[in-house]
Each structure stands twice: as C-alpha cells, then as structure tokens.
Short mmCIF file of C-alpha atoms in Angstrom, two decimals:
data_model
loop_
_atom_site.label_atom_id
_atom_site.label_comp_id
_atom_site.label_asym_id
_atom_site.label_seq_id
_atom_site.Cartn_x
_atom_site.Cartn_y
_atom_site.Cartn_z
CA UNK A 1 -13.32 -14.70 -27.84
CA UNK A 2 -11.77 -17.39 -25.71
CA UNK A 3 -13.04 -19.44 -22.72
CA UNK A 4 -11.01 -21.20 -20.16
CA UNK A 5 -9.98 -21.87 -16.49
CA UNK A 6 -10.26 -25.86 -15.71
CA UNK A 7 -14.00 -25.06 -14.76
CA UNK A 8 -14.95 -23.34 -18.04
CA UNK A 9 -14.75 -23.18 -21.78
CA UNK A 10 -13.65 -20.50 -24.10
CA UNK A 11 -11.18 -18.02 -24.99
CA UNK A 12 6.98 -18.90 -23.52
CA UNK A 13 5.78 -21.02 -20.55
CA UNK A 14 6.45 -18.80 -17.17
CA UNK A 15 7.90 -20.62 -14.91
CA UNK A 16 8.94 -19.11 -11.25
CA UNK A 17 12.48 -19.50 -10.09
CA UNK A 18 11.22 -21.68 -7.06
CA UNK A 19 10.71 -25.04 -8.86
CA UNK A 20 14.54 -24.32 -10.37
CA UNK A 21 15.57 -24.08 -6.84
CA UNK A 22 13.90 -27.06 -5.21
CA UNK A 23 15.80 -28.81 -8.03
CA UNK A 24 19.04 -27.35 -7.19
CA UNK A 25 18.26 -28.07 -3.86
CA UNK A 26 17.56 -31.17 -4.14
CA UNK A 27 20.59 -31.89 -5.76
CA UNK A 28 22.73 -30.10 -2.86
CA UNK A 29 21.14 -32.49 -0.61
CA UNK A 30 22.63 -35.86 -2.31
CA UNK A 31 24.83 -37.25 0.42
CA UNK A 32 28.38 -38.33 -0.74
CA UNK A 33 27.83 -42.08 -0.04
CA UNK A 34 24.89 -41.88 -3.13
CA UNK A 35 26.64 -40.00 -5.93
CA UNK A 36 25.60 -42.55 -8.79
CA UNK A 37 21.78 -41.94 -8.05
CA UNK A 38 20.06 -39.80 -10.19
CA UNK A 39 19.42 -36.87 -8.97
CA UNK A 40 16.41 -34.16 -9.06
CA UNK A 41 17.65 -32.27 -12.34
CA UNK A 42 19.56 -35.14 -13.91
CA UNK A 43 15.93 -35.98 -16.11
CA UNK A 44 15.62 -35.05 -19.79
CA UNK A 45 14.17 -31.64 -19.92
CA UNK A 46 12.65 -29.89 -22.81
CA UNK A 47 15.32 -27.62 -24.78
CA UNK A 48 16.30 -25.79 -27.29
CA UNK A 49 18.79 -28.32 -28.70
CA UNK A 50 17.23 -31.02 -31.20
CA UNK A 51 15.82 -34.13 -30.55
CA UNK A 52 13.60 -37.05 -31.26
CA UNK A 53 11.47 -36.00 -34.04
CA UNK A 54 7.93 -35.20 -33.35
CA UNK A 55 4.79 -34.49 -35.66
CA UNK A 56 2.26 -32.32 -34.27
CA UNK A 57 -1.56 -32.12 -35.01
CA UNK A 58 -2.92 -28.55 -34.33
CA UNK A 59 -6.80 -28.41 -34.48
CA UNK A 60 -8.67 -25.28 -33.82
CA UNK A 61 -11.46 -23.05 -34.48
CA UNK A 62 -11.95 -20.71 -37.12
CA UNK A 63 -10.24 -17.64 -37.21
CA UNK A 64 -12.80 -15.21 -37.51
CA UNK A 65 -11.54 -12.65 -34.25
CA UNK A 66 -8.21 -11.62 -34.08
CA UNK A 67 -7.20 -13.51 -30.86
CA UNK A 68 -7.93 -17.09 -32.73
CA UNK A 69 -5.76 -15.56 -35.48
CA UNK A 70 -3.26 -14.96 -33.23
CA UNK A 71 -3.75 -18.85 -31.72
CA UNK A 72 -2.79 -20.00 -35.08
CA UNK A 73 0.21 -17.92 -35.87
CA UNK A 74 1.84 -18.66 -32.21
CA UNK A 75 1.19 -22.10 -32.99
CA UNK A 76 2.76 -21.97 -36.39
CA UNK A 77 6.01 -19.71 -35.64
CA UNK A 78 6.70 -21.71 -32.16
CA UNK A 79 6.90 -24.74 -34.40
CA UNK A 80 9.16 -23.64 -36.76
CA UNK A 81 11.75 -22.95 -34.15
CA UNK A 82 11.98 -26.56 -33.61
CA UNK A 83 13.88 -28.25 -36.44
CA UNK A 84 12.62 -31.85 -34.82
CA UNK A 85 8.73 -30.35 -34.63
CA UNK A 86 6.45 -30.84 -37.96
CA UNK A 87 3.32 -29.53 -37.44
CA UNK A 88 0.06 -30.43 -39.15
CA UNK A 89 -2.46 -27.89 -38.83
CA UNK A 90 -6.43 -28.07 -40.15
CA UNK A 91 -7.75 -25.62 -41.88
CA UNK A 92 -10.31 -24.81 -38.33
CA UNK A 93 -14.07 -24.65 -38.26
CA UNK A 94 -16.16 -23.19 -36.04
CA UNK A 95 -18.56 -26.40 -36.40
CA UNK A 96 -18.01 -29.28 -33.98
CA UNK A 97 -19.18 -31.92 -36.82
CA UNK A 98 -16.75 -30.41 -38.73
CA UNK A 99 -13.64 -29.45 -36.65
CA UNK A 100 -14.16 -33.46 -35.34
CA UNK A 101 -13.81 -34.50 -39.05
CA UNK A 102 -10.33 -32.67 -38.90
CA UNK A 103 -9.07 -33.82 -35.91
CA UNK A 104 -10.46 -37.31 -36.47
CA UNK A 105 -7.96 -36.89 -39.64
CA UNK A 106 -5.24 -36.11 -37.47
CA UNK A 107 -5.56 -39.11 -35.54
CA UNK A 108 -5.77 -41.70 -38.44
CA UNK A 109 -2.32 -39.78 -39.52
CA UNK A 110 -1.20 -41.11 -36.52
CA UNK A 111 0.54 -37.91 -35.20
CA UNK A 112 2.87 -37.97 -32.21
CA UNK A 113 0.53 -35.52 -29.91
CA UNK A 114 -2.65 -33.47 -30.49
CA UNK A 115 -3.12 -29.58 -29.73
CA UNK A 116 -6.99 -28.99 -29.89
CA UNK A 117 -8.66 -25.78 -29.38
CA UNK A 118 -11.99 -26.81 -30.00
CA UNK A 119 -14.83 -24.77 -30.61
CA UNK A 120 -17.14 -26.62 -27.84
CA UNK A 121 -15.36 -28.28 -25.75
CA UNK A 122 -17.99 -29.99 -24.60
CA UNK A 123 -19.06 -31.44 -28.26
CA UNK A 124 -15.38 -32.45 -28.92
CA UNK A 125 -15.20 -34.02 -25.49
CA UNK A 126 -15.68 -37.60 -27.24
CA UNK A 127 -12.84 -36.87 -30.30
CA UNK A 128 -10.44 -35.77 -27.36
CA UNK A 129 -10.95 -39.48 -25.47
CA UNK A 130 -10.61 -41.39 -28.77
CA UNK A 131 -7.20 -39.80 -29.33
CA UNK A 132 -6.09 -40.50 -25.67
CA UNK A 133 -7.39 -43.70 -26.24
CA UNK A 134 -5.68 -44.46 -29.38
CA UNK A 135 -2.36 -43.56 -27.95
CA UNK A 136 -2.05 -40.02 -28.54
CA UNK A 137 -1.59 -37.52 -25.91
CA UNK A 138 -3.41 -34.47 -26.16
CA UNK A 139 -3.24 -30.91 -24.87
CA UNK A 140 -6.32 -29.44 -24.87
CA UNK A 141 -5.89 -25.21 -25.31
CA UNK A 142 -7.93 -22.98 -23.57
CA UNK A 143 -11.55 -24.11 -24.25
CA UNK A 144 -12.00 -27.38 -22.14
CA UNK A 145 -13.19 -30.84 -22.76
CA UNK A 146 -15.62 -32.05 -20.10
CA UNK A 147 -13.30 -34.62 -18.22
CA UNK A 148 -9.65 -35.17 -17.71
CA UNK A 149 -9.34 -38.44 -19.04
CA UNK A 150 -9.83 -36.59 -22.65
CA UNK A 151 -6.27 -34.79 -22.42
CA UNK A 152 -3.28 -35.04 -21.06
CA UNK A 153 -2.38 -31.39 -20.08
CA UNK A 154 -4.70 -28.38 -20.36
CA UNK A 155 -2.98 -24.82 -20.63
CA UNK A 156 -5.10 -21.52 -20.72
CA UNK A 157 -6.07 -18.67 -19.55
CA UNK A 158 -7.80 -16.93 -16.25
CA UNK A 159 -10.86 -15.15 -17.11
CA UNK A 160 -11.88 -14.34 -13.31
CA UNK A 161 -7.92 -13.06 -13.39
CA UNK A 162 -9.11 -10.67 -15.64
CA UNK A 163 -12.18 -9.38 -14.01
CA UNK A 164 -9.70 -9.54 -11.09
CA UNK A 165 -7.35 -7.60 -11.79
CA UNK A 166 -8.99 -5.11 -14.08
CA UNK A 167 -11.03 -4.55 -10.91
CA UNK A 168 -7.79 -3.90 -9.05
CA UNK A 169 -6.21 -1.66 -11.44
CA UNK A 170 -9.27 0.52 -11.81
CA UNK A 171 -9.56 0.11 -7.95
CA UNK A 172 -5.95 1.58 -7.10
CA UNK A 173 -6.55 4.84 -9.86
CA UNK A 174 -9.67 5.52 -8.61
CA UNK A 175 -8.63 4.85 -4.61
CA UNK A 176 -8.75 8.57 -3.54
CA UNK A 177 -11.47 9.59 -5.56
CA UNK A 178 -14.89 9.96 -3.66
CA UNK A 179 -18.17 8.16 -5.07
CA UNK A 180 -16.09 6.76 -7.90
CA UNK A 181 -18.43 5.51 -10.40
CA UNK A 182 -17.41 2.27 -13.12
CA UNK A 183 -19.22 0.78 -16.10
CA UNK A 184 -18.40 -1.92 -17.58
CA UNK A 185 -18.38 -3.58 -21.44
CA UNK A 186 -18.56 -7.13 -21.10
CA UNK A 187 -18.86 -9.78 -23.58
CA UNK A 188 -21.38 -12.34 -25.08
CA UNK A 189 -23.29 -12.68 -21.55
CA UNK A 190 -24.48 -16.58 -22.73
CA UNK A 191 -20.56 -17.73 -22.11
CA UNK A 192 -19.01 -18.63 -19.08
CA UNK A 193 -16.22 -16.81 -19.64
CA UNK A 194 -18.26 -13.58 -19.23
CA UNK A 195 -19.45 -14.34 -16.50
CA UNK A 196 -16.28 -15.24 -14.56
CA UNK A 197 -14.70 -11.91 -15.80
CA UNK A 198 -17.94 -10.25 -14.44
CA UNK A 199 -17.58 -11.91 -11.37
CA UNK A 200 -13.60 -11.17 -10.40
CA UNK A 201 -14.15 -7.45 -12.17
CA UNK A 202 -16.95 -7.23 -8.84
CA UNK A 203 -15.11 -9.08 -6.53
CA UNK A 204 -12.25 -7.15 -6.79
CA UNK A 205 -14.51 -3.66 -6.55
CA UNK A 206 -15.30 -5.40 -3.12
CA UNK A 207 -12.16 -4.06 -2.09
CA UNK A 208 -12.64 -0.25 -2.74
CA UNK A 209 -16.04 0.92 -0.91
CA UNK A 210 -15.43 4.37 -2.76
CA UNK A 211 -16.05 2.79 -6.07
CA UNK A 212 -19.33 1.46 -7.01
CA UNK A 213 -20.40 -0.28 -11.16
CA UNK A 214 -23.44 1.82 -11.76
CA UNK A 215 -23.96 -0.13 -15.30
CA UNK A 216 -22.88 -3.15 -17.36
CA UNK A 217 -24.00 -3.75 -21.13
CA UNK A 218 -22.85 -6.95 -23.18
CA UNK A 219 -21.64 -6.88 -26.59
CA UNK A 220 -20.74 -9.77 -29.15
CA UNK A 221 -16.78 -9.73 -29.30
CA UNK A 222 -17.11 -7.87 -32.31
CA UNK A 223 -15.78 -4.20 -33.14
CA UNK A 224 -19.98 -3.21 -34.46
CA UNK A 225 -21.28 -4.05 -31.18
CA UNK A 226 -18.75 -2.88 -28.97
CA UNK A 227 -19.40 0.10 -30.65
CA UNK A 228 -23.21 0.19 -30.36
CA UNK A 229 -23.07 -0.84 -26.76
CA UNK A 230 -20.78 1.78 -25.84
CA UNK A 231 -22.41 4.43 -27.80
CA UNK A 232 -25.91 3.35 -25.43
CA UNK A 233 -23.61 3.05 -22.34
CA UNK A 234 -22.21 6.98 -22.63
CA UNK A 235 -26.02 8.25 -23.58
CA UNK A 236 -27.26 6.63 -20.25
CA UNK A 237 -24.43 7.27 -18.31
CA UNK A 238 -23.03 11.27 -18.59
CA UNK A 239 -20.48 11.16 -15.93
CA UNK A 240 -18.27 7.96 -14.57
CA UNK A 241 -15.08 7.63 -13.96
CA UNK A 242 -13.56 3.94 -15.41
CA UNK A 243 -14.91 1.49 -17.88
CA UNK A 244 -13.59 -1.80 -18.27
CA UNK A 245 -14.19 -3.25 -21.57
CA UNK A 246 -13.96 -7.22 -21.85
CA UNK A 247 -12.34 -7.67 -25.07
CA UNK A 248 -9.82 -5.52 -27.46
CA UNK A 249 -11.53 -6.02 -30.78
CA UNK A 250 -14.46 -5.35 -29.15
CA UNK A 251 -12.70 -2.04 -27.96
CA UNK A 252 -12.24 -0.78 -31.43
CA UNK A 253 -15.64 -0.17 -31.58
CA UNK A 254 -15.99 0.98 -28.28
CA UNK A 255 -13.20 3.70 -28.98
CA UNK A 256 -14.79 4.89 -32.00
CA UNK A 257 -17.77 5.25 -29.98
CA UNK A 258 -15.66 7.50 -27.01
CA UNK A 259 -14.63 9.83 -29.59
CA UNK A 260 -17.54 10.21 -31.50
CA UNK A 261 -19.03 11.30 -28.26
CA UNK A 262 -16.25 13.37 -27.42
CA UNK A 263 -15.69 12.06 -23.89
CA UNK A 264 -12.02 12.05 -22.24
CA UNK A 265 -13.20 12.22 -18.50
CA UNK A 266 -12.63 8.73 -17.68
CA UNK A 267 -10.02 5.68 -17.92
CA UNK A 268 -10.73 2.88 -19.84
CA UNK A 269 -9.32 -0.79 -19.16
CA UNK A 270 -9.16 -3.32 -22.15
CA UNK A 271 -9.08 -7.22 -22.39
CA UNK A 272 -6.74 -9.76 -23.66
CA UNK A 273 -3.50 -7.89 -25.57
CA UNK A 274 -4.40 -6.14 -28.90
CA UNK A 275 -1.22 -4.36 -30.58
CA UNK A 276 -3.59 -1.59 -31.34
CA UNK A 277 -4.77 -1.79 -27.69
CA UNK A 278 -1.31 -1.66 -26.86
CA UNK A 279 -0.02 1.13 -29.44
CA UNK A 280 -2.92 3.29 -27.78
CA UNK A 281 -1.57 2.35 -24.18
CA UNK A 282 2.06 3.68 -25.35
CA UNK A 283 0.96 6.88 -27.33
CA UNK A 284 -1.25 7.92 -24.13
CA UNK A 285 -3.21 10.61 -25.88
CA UNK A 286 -6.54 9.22 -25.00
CA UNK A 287 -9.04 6.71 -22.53
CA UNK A 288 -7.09 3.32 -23.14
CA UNK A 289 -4.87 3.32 -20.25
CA UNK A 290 -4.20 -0.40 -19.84
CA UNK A 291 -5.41 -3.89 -20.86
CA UNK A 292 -5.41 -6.99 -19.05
CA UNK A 293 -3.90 -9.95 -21.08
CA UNK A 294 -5.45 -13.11 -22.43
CA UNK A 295 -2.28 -14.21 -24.28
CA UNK A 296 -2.73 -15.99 -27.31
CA UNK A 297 0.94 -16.62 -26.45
CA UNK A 298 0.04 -19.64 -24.81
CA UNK A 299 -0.58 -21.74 -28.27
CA UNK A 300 3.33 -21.54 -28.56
CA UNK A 301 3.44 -22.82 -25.14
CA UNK A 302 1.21 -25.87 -26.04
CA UNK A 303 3.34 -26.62 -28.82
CA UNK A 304 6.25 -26.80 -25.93
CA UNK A 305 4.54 -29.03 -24.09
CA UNK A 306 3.78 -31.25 -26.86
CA UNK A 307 7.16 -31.24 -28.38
CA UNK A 308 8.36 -32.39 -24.58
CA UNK A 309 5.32 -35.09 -24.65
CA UNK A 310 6.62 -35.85 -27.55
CA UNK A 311 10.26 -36.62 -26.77
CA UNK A 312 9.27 -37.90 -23.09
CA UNK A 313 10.36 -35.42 -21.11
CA UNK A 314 9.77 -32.90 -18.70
CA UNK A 315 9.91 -29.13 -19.04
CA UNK A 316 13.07 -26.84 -17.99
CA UNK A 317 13.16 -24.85 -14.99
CA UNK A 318 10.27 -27.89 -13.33
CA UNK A 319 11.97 -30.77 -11.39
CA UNK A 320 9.44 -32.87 -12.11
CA UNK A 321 10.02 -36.02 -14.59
CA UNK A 322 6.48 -34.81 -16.67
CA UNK A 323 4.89 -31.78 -17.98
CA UNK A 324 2.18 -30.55 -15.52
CA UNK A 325 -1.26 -31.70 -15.94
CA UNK A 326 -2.68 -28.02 -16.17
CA UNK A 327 -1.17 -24.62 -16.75
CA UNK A 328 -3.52 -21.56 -15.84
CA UNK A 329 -1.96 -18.45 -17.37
CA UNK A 330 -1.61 -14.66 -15.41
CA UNK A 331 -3.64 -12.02 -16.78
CA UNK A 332 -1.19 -9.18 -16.27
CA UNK A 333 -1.82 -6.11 -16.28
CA UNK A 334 -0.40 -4.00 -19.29
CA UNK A 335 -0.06 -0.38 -18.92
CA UNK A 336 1.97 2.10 -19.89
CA UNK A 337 4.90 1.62 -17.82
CA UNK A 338 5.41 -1.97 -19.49
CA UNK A 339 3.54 -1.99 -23.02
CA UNK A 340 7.18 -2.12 -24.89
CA UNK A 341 7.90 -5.52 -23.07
CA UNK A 342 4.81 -6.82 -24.30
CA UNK A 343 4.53 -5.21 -27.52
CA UNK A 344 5.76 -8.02 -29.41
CA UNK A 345 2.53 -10.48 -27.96
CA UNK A 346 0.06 -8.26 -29.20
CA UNK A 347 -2.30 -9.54 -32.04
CA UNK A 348 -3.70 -7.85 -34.84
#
C-alpha cells in the first residue's frame, strides 16, 4: 500500500474554479492603453489538442497489491490518449538496487521527463537527483524522495485525509448514538503512512466526545491478514459500533472474516477505492458502507503533468506559466450516495 504527503513515503487533476477565475480576472483588469501585453491566460496550457512530442519514462514498484496495479494501468491508458506522449515503462521491482537499474536505463535513453514511484523513496533519493541533474525533470508519485532538489513536482495522496475523514464520516453516523464504541484495522504499523492515517482517524474522533476507539490491530495490506486480524478484533471485541479498515484489499479479508462471524451490528469504513469495495458500497446488503479514496487515479495525472513539462507549459484551469511544484490529492469520501460517479476509478 502507498505512502505519501510531502512529509512521508508510501502509498484527472482537480482543479477548483478559483484559479480559472483569477485568470479571467486578471484578464478583465488589462487597461485599454496595454492591449498587446500578454495577459494572465494568454500562456500555453496543457490540452487535449497535440503537440510537441514527448517520451515518457514511467518507473515504479512491483505490482504485487492491487492499488500499484492500478498505478500502472492509469499510467498506461492516460498515455495513450495523447497521440504526442510515448511512454516507456520498466517492468517495476520492489528492490531499490534494482528499480535504480531501471530508471538509471531510462535516463541513458534520454527520455523527455521521468515519473518514478519508487519503492523507497529514500534509497532512490540519489537516482531522482542524477536525472534532475542530467536535464530531466522528474515527478516523483506518491512515495517521496528525501529533498526537493530530486524532482520537479510531487503529486500524491493524503493519508492523515484519510484517517481524517474516515474519522468524520464515522463521527457524523454515530453523532446521536450514546457511548459509541470504534475499532479500527490499520495497516503495516512500521510505515508512516499508518501512522498518519492513525493519527487524523483520532484526531478527527476528537470531535465527537460520544465516540471513543476501544481497539486498533495492524495487518499487512494483504487480504490473509486483514482477515486474521479482524477475525481476533470481533473475538475481543463483542459489541462496537464502526470499524474503519485502512486498506480495501486488506478488507477482503476482513469481510470474509465479518461474515464468518456472522456480525451485521456495525458500519464499516474502507481505504483507498476498490471496485469490489465500491460494488459492496452500491449493493448495500452488508457492513461496507463507504471507503475513503487513495486514488491510484493520480498516475494519469502525473503523466499530465509530464506531458505539460514536457511541452513547456502550464496546466489548464491554473494561471500560472508552470505546473505546481506539489499536488496533495482529497481523500473523499465514497458512499453510497456517490459510488456510481466513482465507479469507474475503482481498482481490481
């Protein structure tokens, strides 16, 4: 499972209508006397149209959990929307010696701009500066390298957004309910990630004195342990009233777990945007009542902000001349009165 924020590192582009008005406002502001200056939305803007020809690398981890799958095929059918996009992608390893073989590849290639997940970011820290420093920008996805000067944007996601507003969702069901009562299924409890979710998922409970977590077990991102774990969480715990589980494949297990047990007297609230997760969300004949979203979506938006690297330009709907420099993604909250927007994100 993924890492991220800029202060961490593991597991289109949404951008609010306010920077499209400061342009336009900007614009409305150009005095008569100064028509022939350029003006705030007169730069080149990433589009849909063609334009100069870029070639990709894409480096990233192995596979082996069905978000990184999902990494890889929103990388791959993003760039084949782009006639002017080639993409080289490695094969992905999940060991740094390795995956710095494969992007150290990429580099002698010469390819326009770099995507790297890697699977430490620290460890690839050095590979990501000797690519900047050769001339190729890189945006560095999700798990991040240990200084700036090693990418030029960084786009991921928000795992205290997560805990945040997992907490907040459970928080508002459970509002009315007297000595509400929460466990939680977190992940691998050695990655910062975890720990962030932990940490907005009890932050936000700050906010409802009614609820309290009376337990918290990690599993290993994987559907046998989220099983296991959740089969020891309902023997030691015989009545609650919300669990939030950490991580959809991890969840599988966890349901299998629920029903073996034959419990129904609580809500459950996933992590990061599953399309079985989902398909249980919409069919609303059991626990899963929502999920709160890591998107894997944002590997296509990397490959936007390379192709705009690429060409030199900025990206539409920002007035500014370049791409940001970071891009935190919202962990919405996917329930069952929105599921068939988001339906089409989910990962197998």
């Amino acid at each position: 499972m993924p890492e991220s924020t800029p202060f961490t590192s593991r597991r289109g582009l949404l951008f609010g209508t306010a920077a499209v008005g400061a342009g336009v406002l900007l614009a409305g502001c150009t005095s008569n006397e100064s028509d022939d200056e350029p003006t705030a939305n007169d730069q080149p803007a990433a589009a849909d149209t063609p334009g100069k020809a870029v070639t990709i690398g894409f480096a990233g981890p192995q596979a082996d959990h069905g978000w990184l799958n999902a990494i890889n095929d929103n990388a791959k059918s993003r760039a084949k929307k782009y006639s002017d996009v080639t993409l080289e992608i490695t094969e992905g390893s999940n060991d740094t010696a390795a995956q710095i073989g494969q992007i150290e590849t990429l580099i002698n290639k010469k390819v326009d701009v770099l995507v790297i997940l890697p699977a430490d970011g620290k460890a690839l820290t050095q590979v990501g500066l000797k690519a900047m420093r050769a001339g190729i920008p890189v945006v560095n996805l999700d798990r991040i390298f240990n200084t700036p000067q090693a990418y030029r944007c960084w786009i991921g996601g928000d795992n205290y957004g997560m805990g945040l507003n997992a907490g907040h969702y459970i928080g508002e069901q459970l509002k009315d309910v007297d000595d509400a009562k929460v466990i939680e299924l977190a992940g691998l409890d050695n990655l910062e990630l975890t720990q962030q979710r932990t940490k907005g998922f009890d932050d936000a409970l700050k906010n409802y004195p009614n609820v309290k977590k009376v337990a918290r077990q990690a599993a290993e991102f994987t559907v046998e342990s989220g099983q296991a774990k959740m089969a020891q969480l309902l023997q030691a715990q015989p009545k609650f009233n919300a669990l939030w589980n950490h991580d959809d494949d991890q969840g599988v297990g966890a349901l299998r777990a629920i029903e073996q047990a034959g419990r129904d007297d609580f809500l459950m609230v996933g992590g990061a945007g599953a399309l079985s997760a989902f398909q249980a969300i919409k069919q609303d004949n059991g626990v899963l009542k929502a999920t709160v979203l890591y998107p894997p979506t944002m590997a296509a938006s990397a490959i936007d902000l390379a192709r705009a690297l690429g060409q030199a330009k900025g990206v539409s709907g920002l007035a500014e001349f370049e791409i940001p420099s970071s891009l935190t993604l919202y962990s919405a909250v996917v329930d069952k009165t929105n599921v068939d927007q988001y339906m089409p994100t989910g990962f197998k």
